Amino acid sequence: MALSTQPYKGARDFYPADKRLQKYMFDIMRKVSESFGYEEYDAPIIESLDLYLAKTGEEIVNEQTYTFTDRGGRQVVIRPEMTPTVSRMVAAKRQELAYPLRWYSIPNLWRYERPQRGRLREHWQLNVDIFGVDNLLAEAEVIQVADGILKAAGATHDMYTIHLNSRKLMDFIFREYLALDGVQAHTVAKLIDRMHKMPPAAFAAEVDAVFTPTQRDEGASDKLIDLLQTKSIARLPEVVRQDSSALELQQLLQVLSNARITNVMFDLTVMRGFDYYTGIVFEIFDENPDNNRSMLGGGRYDGLVGLFGVEPVPTVGFGFGDVTLQNFIEGHKLLPPPRPDTDLYVVLIGNVFTEAQKIVADMREAGVNVAIDISGAKPDKQLKTAVKKAIHYVMFVGEKDLRDEQYEIKNLTTGISERHSAARIVSIVKDYRGDE
Ligand code: HAM
């Protein structure tokens, strides 16, 4: 049987056109993050299993990690997320680093999930995290970075909505408003995290099963389900609205609105799966009905750095995946026109390689990406190759052209041919590329 040409299940091959789009997205991510003062870092793709056992969350560790024992008998994991890693790195240099510390990274992550639209087993994820700020301006800033990325990709505010919630507010609701004990609160939190994946009746039944008969008689399930529908802080019951966590959310909405970010809503169903979040949490939803899922998620996690035995560092950050961003860009028709990295394709006429190569070397030095056809095929076949590769310009080099130092350059989009010197061709190509 022939070997399969398919990549591993839930993982992708990146053909040049795919890689081009990925580069386009990463360029935007890098540019916007750096414009806010974030610096890029990276780390190994393999981590010790212990790193995730402490605080990541049961589902991801038990069901979704690629865990194996290495040849030295160590339990290791192919990283499913970057947050424990970056916390480890900050903890290792806790004293030396200058706070506020702004870091970003675009790691490749692996999770053993059921592959479906928007969710694969492998994805790349921009991580933007700010360390050392314990006030709301940190949350506001990282949300502005996320918003800036979407805008730089051509999006407008009607295409996505920022959903805000707070772990502290949820704790208050569970403990004070609904009088749940620790185990019940944990179970209900996990249920809310999954609620959009199950029918409302099933969710209601599962919530009901968590409560004691007395709590049920007192209407705890209805109270919770009513509360989860609330889409504005003003509509929360008085006692909940007055909690400091609700006031904090209100303030954040104000700060964001001052920054002209108004596509924000309060959403008590945003739980975020990870156990490490301690304060405000947020997700950004694509408004395209075909992709109606969270494409970015994050929040405050003040306790993770401290787990490494150093003084804790207040931290806020988010993860933004390439799969969901690509679906967003495609769904809203924001794709940039395809443009190969090669600017110019040289078609050789006759035995002129050695001479042509000198001219091409100068062109490369001048900053033009040039591919020479070295196949030895007939010129029309070489031309067809350039067309197939969607390269914009072709230059023909024959003996007479070399003598005259004038070459035919053909624009494959318009079909127009002109004759010019090599230097002039360089500036035409660079002009087209928008370099000058
Ligand atoms: P997360 O919600 O698991 O958070 O992932 C963040 C984003 O990564 C998701 O909204 C989605 O865009 C993308 N993503 C996650 N899993 C997959 C998958 N299987 N396939 C495709 N895309 C995926 C975290 O990972 C947190 N560590 C983020 C964070 C950083 N919190 C604070 N700092």
Coordinates of C-alpha atoms and ligand atoms in Angstrom, one line a residue:
M1 CA 0.0 0.0 0.0
A2 CA 1.3 3.5 -0.9
L3 CA 2.2 5.8 2.0
S4 CA -0.5 8.3 2.8
T5 CA 0.1 11.9 1.7
Q6 CA -2.2 13.3 4.5
P7 CA -0.7 15.1 7.5
Y8 CA -1.4 13.9 11.0
K9 CA -5.1 14.1 12.0
G10 CA -6.1 17.6 13.1
A11 CA -2.7 19.1 12.0
R12 CA -1.9 21.1 8.9
D13 CA 0.6 21.2 6.1
F14 CA 1.5 24.7 5.1
Y15 CA 1.9 24.9 1.4
P16 CA 3.5 28.2 0.3
A17 CA 0.1 29.9 -0.2
D18 CA -1.0 28.9 3.3
K19 CA 2.3 30.0 4.8
R20 CA 2.0 33.3 3.0
L21 CA -1.4 33.9 4.7
Q22 CA 0.0 32.8 8.0
K23 CA 3.0 35.2 7.6
Y24 CA 0.5 38.0 6.8
M25 CA -1.4 37.3 10.1
F26 CA 1.8 37.0 12.1
D27 CA 3.1 40.2 10.7
I28 CA 0.0 42.0 11.8
M29 CA 0.2 40.4 15.3
R30 CA 3.9 41.3 15.7
K31 CA 3.5 44.9 14.4
V32 CA 0.5 45.7 16.6
S33 CA 2.0 44.0 19.7
E34 CA 5.3 45.8 19.2
S35 CA 3.5 49.1 18.7
F36 CA 2.3 48.9 22.3
G37 CA 5.9 48.1 23.5
Y38 CA 5.6 44.2 23.7
E39 CA 8.8 42.3 23.2
E40 CA 9.0 38.8 21.6
Y41 CA 10.2 35.8 23.5
D42 CA 10.1 32.0 22.9
A43 CA 10.7 28.7 24.7
P44 CA 11.0 25.0 23.9
I45 CA 8.0 23.1 22.6
I46 CA 8.4 20.4 25.3
E47 CA 7.8 21.1 29.0
S48 CA 7.7 18.9 32.1
L49 CA 4.2 17.5 32.9
D50 CA 4.4 19.0 36.4
L51 CA 4.1 22.5 34.9
Y52 CA 0.5 21.8 33.9
L53 CA -0.6 19.7 36.8
A54 CA -0.5 22.6 39.2
K55 CA -3.0 25.0 37.7
T56 CA -4.0 24.5 34.1
G57 CA -7.3 22.7 34.6
E58 CA -8.3 19.0 34.6
E59 CA -9.8 18.8 31.1
I60 CA -6.8 20.1 29.3
V61 CA -4.3 18.1 31.3
N62 CA -6.1 14.8 31.5
E63 CA -7.8 14.7 28.1
Q64 CA -6.0 17.1 25.8
T65 CA -2.3 16.9 26.3
Y66 CA 0.2 15.0 24.2
T67 CA 2.1 13.5 27.1
F68 CA 4.8 10.9 26.9
T69 CA 7.8 9.5 28.8
D70 CA 11.1 10.5 27.3
R71 CA 14.1 8.1 27.1
G72 CA 15.3 9.3 30.5
G73 CA 12.0 8.4 32.1
R74 CA 10.7 12.0 32.4
Q75 CA 7.0 12.7 32.0
V76 CA 6.9 15.4 29.4
V77 CA 4.2 17.3 27.4
I78 CA 4.1 19.0 24.0
R79 CA 2.9 22.4 25.2
P80 CA -0.9 22.9 24.9
E81 CA -0.6 26.6 25.9
M82 CA 2.0 29.2 26.7
T83 CA 0.8 30.7 29.9
P84 CA 2.5 28.2 32.3
T85 CA 5.7 28.5 30.3
V86 CA 5.8 32.3 30.3
S87 CA 5.1 32.3 34.0
R88 CA 8.0 29.9 34.6
M89 CA 10.3 32.2 32.5
V90 CA 9.3 35.3 34.4
A91 CA 9.6 33.5 37.8
A92 CA 13.1 32.4 36.9
K93 CA 14.2 36.0 36.4
R94 CA 11.7 37.6 38.8
Q95 CA 14.3 40.0 40.3
E96 CA 16.1 41.1 37.1
L97 CA 13.1 42.0 34.9
A98 CA 11.7 45.5 34.6
Y99 CA 8.0 45.9 35.3
P100 CA 5.6 46.5 33.8
L101 CA 7.0 43.7 31.6
R102 CA 5.3 43.4 28.2
W103 CA 6.0 40.2 26.4
Y104 CA 4.5 38.4 23.3
S105 CA 5.1 35.2 21.5
I106 CA 3.5 33.1 18.7
P107 CA 4.1 29.5 19.7
N108 CA 2.8 26.4 18.0
L109 CA 0.6 24.5 20.5
W110 CA -0.8 20.9 20.6
R111 CA -4.1 19.8 22.1
Y112 CA -5.7 16.4 21.6
E113 CA -9.1 17.8 20.7
R114 CA -11.8 16.5 18.3
P115 CA -10.9 18.4 15.1
Q116 CA -13.7 20.6 13.9
R117 CA -14.2 24.0 12.3
G118 CA -12.1 26.5 14.3
R119 CA -10.5 23.8 16.5
L120 CA -7.6 21.6 15.5
R121 CA -5.0 19.5 17.3
E122 CA -2.3 22.0 16.4
H123 CA -2.5 25.7 16.2
W124 CA -0.4 28.8 16.5
Q125 CA -1.4 31.3 19.2
L126 CA -0.4 34.8 19.8
N127 CA 0.2 35.3 23.5
V128 CA 0.2 38.9 24.8
D129 CA 0.9 39.2 28.5
I130 CA 1.6 42.2 30.8
F131 CA 3.3 41.5 34.1
G132 CA 3.5 43.7 37.2
V133 CA 0.3 45.8 36.9
D134 CA -2.5 45.3 39.4
N135 CA -4.9 47.8 38.1
L136 CA -7.5 47.8 35.2
L137 CA -5.3 49.7 32.8
A138 CA -3.5 46.3 32.2
E139 CA -6.8 44.6 31.1
A140 CA -7.7 47.7 29.0
E141 CA -4.3 47.7 27.3
V142 CA -4.3 44.0 26.3
I143 CA -7.8 44.3 25.0
Q144 CA -6.7 47.3 22.9
V145 CA -3.9 45.2 21.5
A146 CA -6.4 42.6 20.4
D147 CA -8.7 45.2 19.0
G148 CA -5.8 46.8 17.2
I149 CA -4.9 43.5 15.5
L150 CA -8.4 42.9 14.3
K151 CA -8.6 46.5 12.9
A152 CA -5.2 46.1 11.2
A153 CA -6.6 43.0 9.5
G154 CA -9.3 45.3 8.1
A155 CA -12.1 44.5 10.6
T156 CA -14.7 46.9 11.8
H157 CA -16.4 46.8 15.2
D158 CA -19.7 45.3 13.8
M159 CA -17.7 42.1 12.9
Y160 CA -16.7 41.1 16.5
T161 CA -17.8 41.6 20.1
I162 CA -15.7 41.6 23.2
H163 CA -17.3 39.7 26.0
L164 CA -16.3 40.5 29.6
N165 CA -16.7 38.7 32.9
S166 CA -15.0 38.4 36.2
R167 CA -13.9 35.3 38.1
K168 CA -14.3 37.4 41.3
L169 CA -17.8 38.2 40.4
M170 CA -18.6 34.6 39.7
D171 CA -17.1 33.6 43.0
F172 CA -19.3 36.2 44.7
I173 CA -22.4 34.9 42.9
F174 CA -21.6 31.2 43.7
R175 CA -20.7 31.8 47.3
E176 CA -22.8 34.7 48.5
Y177 CA -25.7 35.0 46.1
L178 CA -26.4 31.3 45.6
A179 CA -24.7 30.0 48.8
L180 CA -22.9 27.1 47.1
D181 CA -20.1 25.3 48.8
G182 CA -16.7 25.0 47.1
V183 CA -17.4 21.7 45.3
Q184 CA -20.7 22.9 44.0
A185 CA -19.2 26.2 42.8
H186 CA -16.4 24.3 41.0
T187 CA -18.9 21.9 39.3
V188 CA -21.2 24.8 38.3
A189 CA -18.3 26.8 36.9
K190 CA -17.3 23.8 34.7
L191 CA -20.9 23.4 33.5
I192 CA -21.1 27.1 32.6
D193 CA -17.9 26.7 30.7
R194 CA -19.5 24.0 28.6
M195 CA -23.1 25.4 28.4
H196 CA -22.9 26.6 24.8
K197 CA -22.0 23.1 23.7
M198 CA -25.2 21.5 25.2
P199 CA -29.0 22.1 24.7
P200 CA -30.5 24.5 27.3
A201 CA -32.6 21.8 28.9
A202 CA -29.6 19.5 29.4
F203 CA -27.7 22.4 31.0
A204 CA -30.7 23.2 33.3
A205 CA -30.9 19.5 34.3
E206 CA -27.2 19.2 35.1
V207 CA -27.3 22.4 37.1
D208 CA -30.3 21.2 39.0
A209 CA -28.4 18.0 39.9
V210 CA -25.7 20.0 41.6
F211 CA -28.0 21.6 44.1
T212 CA -29.3 20.2 47.3
P213 CA -33.1 19.6 47.6
T214 CA -33.3 22.7 49.9
Q215 CA -31.4 24.9 47.4
R216 CA -33.7 23.6 44.6
D217 CA -36.8 24.4 46.7
E218 CA -35.4 27.9 47.2
G219 CA -35.2 28.2 43.4
A220 CA -31.3 28.3 43.1
S221 CA -31.3 26.8 39.5
D222 CA -33.8 29.4 38.2
K223 CA -31.9 32.2 39.9
L224 CA -28.7 31.1 38.3
I225 CA -30.2 30.5 34.8
D226 CA -31.9 34.0 35.0
L227 CA -28.7 35.6 36.0
L228 CA -26.7 34.0 33.2
Q229 CA -29.0 35.7 30.7
T230 CA -28.2 39.1 32.0
K231 CA -26.3 41.1 29.4
S232 CA -25.8 44.4 31.4
I233 CA -24.4 45.1 34.8
A234 CA -27.2 47.5 35.5
R235 CA -29.7 44.6 35.3
L236 CA -27.9 42.5 37.9
P237 CA -29.6 42.1 41.2
E238 CA -28.8 44.9 43.6
V239 CA -26.6 42.9 45.9
V240 CA -24.5 41.5 43.0
R241 CA -24.2 44.8 41.4
Q242 CA -22.8 46.4 44.5
D243 CA -20.0 43.9 44.8
S244 CA -16.5 45.4 44.1
S245 CA -16.0 43.0 41.2
A246 CA -19.1 44.3 39.4
L247 CA -17.9 47.9 40.0
E248 CA -14.5 46.9 38.6
L249 CA -16.1 45.6 35.4
Q250 CA -18.2 48.8 35.1
Q251 CA -15.0 50.8 35.3
L252 CA -13.3 48.7 32.7
L253 CA -16.2 49.3 30.3
Q254 CA -15.7 53.0 30.9
V255 CA -12.0 52.9 30.2
L256 CA -12.6 50.9 27.0
S257 CA -15.3 53.3 25.9
N258 CA -12.8 56.2 26.5
A259 CA -10.5 54.3 24.1
R260 CA -13.4 54.2 21.6
I261 CA -13.8 50.4 22.1
T262 CA -17.6 50.1 22.3
N263 CA -18.3 46.7 20.9
V264 CA -18.1 45.3 24.4
M265 CA -20.7 43.4 26.3
F266 CA -21.0 41.9 29.8
D267 CA -21.4 38.2 29.6
L268 CA -21.6 36.0 32.8
T269 CA -21.3 32.8 30.7
V270 CA -17.6 33.6 29.9
M271 CA -15.9 31.3 32.4
R272 CA -12.6 30.5 30.7
G273 CA -11.6 26.8 31.2
F274 CA -8.3 27.4 33.0
D275 CA -8.1 27.3 36.8
Y276 CA -5.5 30.0 37.0
Y277 CA -7.6 33.1 36.2
T278 CA -8.3 35.3 39.3
G279 CA -10.1 38.4 38.1
I280 CA -11.5 39.8 34.9
V281 CA -11.7 37.4 32.0
F282 CA -12.7 38.1 28.4
E283 CA -13.2 36.5 25.0
I284 CA -13.8 38.0 21.6
F285 CA -16.5 36.5 19.4
D286 CA -16.7 36.5 15.7
E287 CA -20.1 37.9 14.6
N288 CA -20.1 35.9 11.4
P289 CA -22.9 33.3 12.0
D290 CA -20.7 30.6 10.3
N291 CA -17.9 31.1 12.8
N292 CA -19.9 32.1 15.9
R293 CA -17.3 31.1 18.4
S294 CA -14.7 32.6 20.6
M295 CA -11.6 33.5 18.6
L296 CA -9.5 34.9 21.5
G297 CA -9.5 34.5 25.2
G298 CA -7.7 35.8 28.2
G299 CA -7.8 37.4 31.6
R300 CA -6.0 38.2 34.8
Y301 CA -4.0 35.5 36.5
D302 CA -2.3 36.9 39.5
G303 CA -1.2 33.7 41.1
L304 CA 0.8 31.7 38.5
V305 CA 4.2 33.3 38.7
G306 CA 4.1 32.9 42.5
L307 CA 3.6 29.1 42.2
F308 CA 7.3 28.9 41.3
G309 CA 8.3 30.0 44.9
V310 CA 8.9 33.6 44.1
E311 CA 6.9 36.7 45.1
P312 CA 3.7 36.8 43.0
V313 CA 3.4 39.1 40.0
P314 CA 0.0 40.4 38.9
T315 CA -0.5 39.4 35.3
V316 CA -3.0 39.9 32.5
G317 CA -2.9 38.4 29.0
F318 CA -4.7 36.7 26.2
G319 CA -4.2 34.0 23.5
F320 CA -5.3 34.6 19.9
G321 CA -5.3 31.6 17.6
D322 CA -4.3 31.6 13.9
V323 CA -7.1 29.2 13.0
T324 CA -9.9 31.4 14.3
L325 CA -8.2 34.6 12.9
Q326 CA -8.0 33.0 9.5
N327 CA -11.6 31.9 9.6
F328 CA -12.5 35.5 10.7
I329 CA -10.5 37.0 7.8
E330 CA -11.9 34.6 5.2
G331 CA -15.5 34.8 6.5
H332 CA -15.5 38.6 6.4
K333 CA -13.7 38.7 3.0
L334 CA -10.7 40.5 4.4
L335 CA -8.1 38.4 2.6
P336 CA -5.3 40.4 1.1
P337 CA -4.7 39.8 -2.6
P338 CA -2.4 36.8 -3.0
R339 CA 1.2 37.9 -3.7
P340 CA 4.1 35.5 -4.0
D341 CA 7.4 36.4 -2.4
T342 CA 9.2 36.1 -5.7
D343 CA 9.0 39.5 -7.5
L344 CA 10.6 38.6 -10.8
Y345 CA 11.0 35.4 -12.8
V346 CA 13.9 35.2 -15.3
V347 CA 13.3 33.3 -18.5
L348 CA 16.5 32.3 -20.2
I349 CA 16.7 32.2 -24.0
G350 CA 19.6 30.1 -25.2
N351 CA 22.8 29.3 -23.3
V352 CA 23.1 32.5 -21.3
F353 CA 23.0 31.4 -17.7
T354 CA 26.4 32.6 -16.7
E355 CA 25.9 36.1 -17.9
A356 CA 22.3 36.3 -16.7
Q357 CA 23.4 35.3 -13.2
K358 CA 25.6 38.3 -12.8
I359 CA 22.7 40.7 -13.6
V360 CA 20.4 38.7 -11.3
A361 CA 23.0 38.9 -8.5
D362 CA 23.0 42.7 -8.7
M363 CA 19.2 42.7 -8.7
R364 CA 19.1 40.6 -5.5
E365 CA 21.6 42.9 -3.9
A366 CA 19.3 45.8 -4.7
G367 CA 16.5 44.0 -2.8
V368 CA 14.5 42.3 -5.5
N369 CA 13.5 38.6 -5.1
V370 CA 14.5 36.9 -8.3
A371 CA 14.1 33.3 -9.4
I372 CA 15.9 32.1 -12.6
D373 CA 14.5 29.3 -14.6
I374 CA 17.3 26.8 -14.8
S375 CA 15.2 24.0 -16.2
G376 CA 16.7 24.3 -19.7
A377 CA 13.1 24.2 -21.0
K378 CA 11.9 26.2 -24.0
P379 CA 11.1 29.9 -23.2
D380 CA 7.3 29.4 -23.6
K381 CA 7.4 26.6 -21.1
Q382 CA 9.4 28.7 -18.7
L383 CA 6.8 31.5 -19.1
K384 CA 4.0 29.1 -18.3
T385 CA 5.8 28.2 -15.0
A386 CA 5.9 31.9 -14.0
V387 CA 2.2 32.2 -14.8
K388 CA 1.4 29.1 -12.7
K389 CA 3.4 30.5 -9.8
A390 CA 1.4 33.8 -10.1
I391 CA 4.6 35.8 -10.3
H392 CA 3.9 39.4 -11.3
Y393 CA 6.9 40.1 -13.6
V394 CA 8.9 38.1 -16.0
M395 CA 12.2 39.2 -17.5
F396 CA 13.5 37.6 -20.7
V397 CA 17.3 37.3 -21.1
G398 CA 18.9 36.3 -24.4
E399 CA 22.3 36.9 -26.1
K400 CA 21.1 40.1 -27.9
D401 CA 19.6 41.5 -24.7
L402 CA 22.9 41.0 -22.9
R403 CA 24.7 42.8 -25.6
D404 CA 22.3 45.7 -25.6
E405 CA 21.9 45.7 -21.8
Q406 CA 18.2 46.1 -22.4
Y407 CA 15.7 43.4 -21.4
E408 CA 12.1 42.7 -22.0
I409 CA 10.0 42.8 -18.9
K410 CA 6.5 41.5 -19.0
N411 CA 3.8 42.3 -16.5
L412 CA 1.8 39.1 -16.3
T413 CA -1.3 40.8 -14.9
T414 CA -1.7 43.4 -17.7
G415 CA 0.1 41.5 -20.4
I416 CA 2.2 44.6 -21.2
S417 CA 5.8 44.2 -22.2
E418 CA 8.5 46.9 -22.1
R419 CA 12.3 47.0 -22.7
H420 CA 14.5 48.5 -20.0
S421 CA 17.9 48.4 -18.4
A422 CA 18.4 46.1 -15.4
A423 CA 18.5 49.2 -13.0
R424 CA 15.2 50.5 -14.4
I425 CA 13.7 47.0 -14.0
V426 CA 14.7 47.0 -10.4
S427 CA 12.9 50.2 -9.7
I428 CA 9.8 49.2 -11.6
V429 CA 9.6 46.0 -9.6
K430 CA 10.3 47.7 -6.3
D431 CA 7.7 50.4 -7.1
Y432 CA 5.1 47.7 -7.6
R433 CA 6.0 46.1 -4.3
G434 CA 5.5 49.4 -2.6
D435 CA 9.0 49.6 -1.2
E436 CA 9.8 53.0 -2.3
Ligands
HAM1 P1 -7.6 29.4 25.2 O1 -8.9 30.0 25.3 O2 -7.4 28.0 25.5 O3 -6.6 30.2 26.2 O4 -7.0 29.7 23.8 C1 -7.0 31.0 23.3 C2 -7.3 31.0 21.8 O5 -6.5 30.1 21.1 C3 -8.7 30.5 21.5 O6 -9.6 31.6 21.6 C4 -8.5 30.1 20.0 O7 -8.4 31.2 19.2 C5 -7.2 29.5 20.1 N1 -7.3 28.0 20.3 C6 -7.3 27.3 21.4 N2 -7.3 26.0 21.2 C7 -7.4 25.8 19.9 C8 -7.5 24.7 19.0 N3 -7.5 23.4 19.5 N4 -7.5 24.9 17.7 C9 -7.4 26.2 17.2 N5 -7.3 27.3 17.9 C10 -7.3 27.1 19.3 C11 -5.3 29.9 26.4 O8 -4.7 29.1 25.8 C12 -4.7 30.8 27.5 N6 -3.4 30.3 27.8 C13 -4.5 32.2 26.9 C14 -3.9 33.2 27.8 C15 -2.7 33.9 27.6 N7 -4.4 33.7 29.0 C16 -3.6 34.5 29.5 N8 -2.6 34.7 28.7

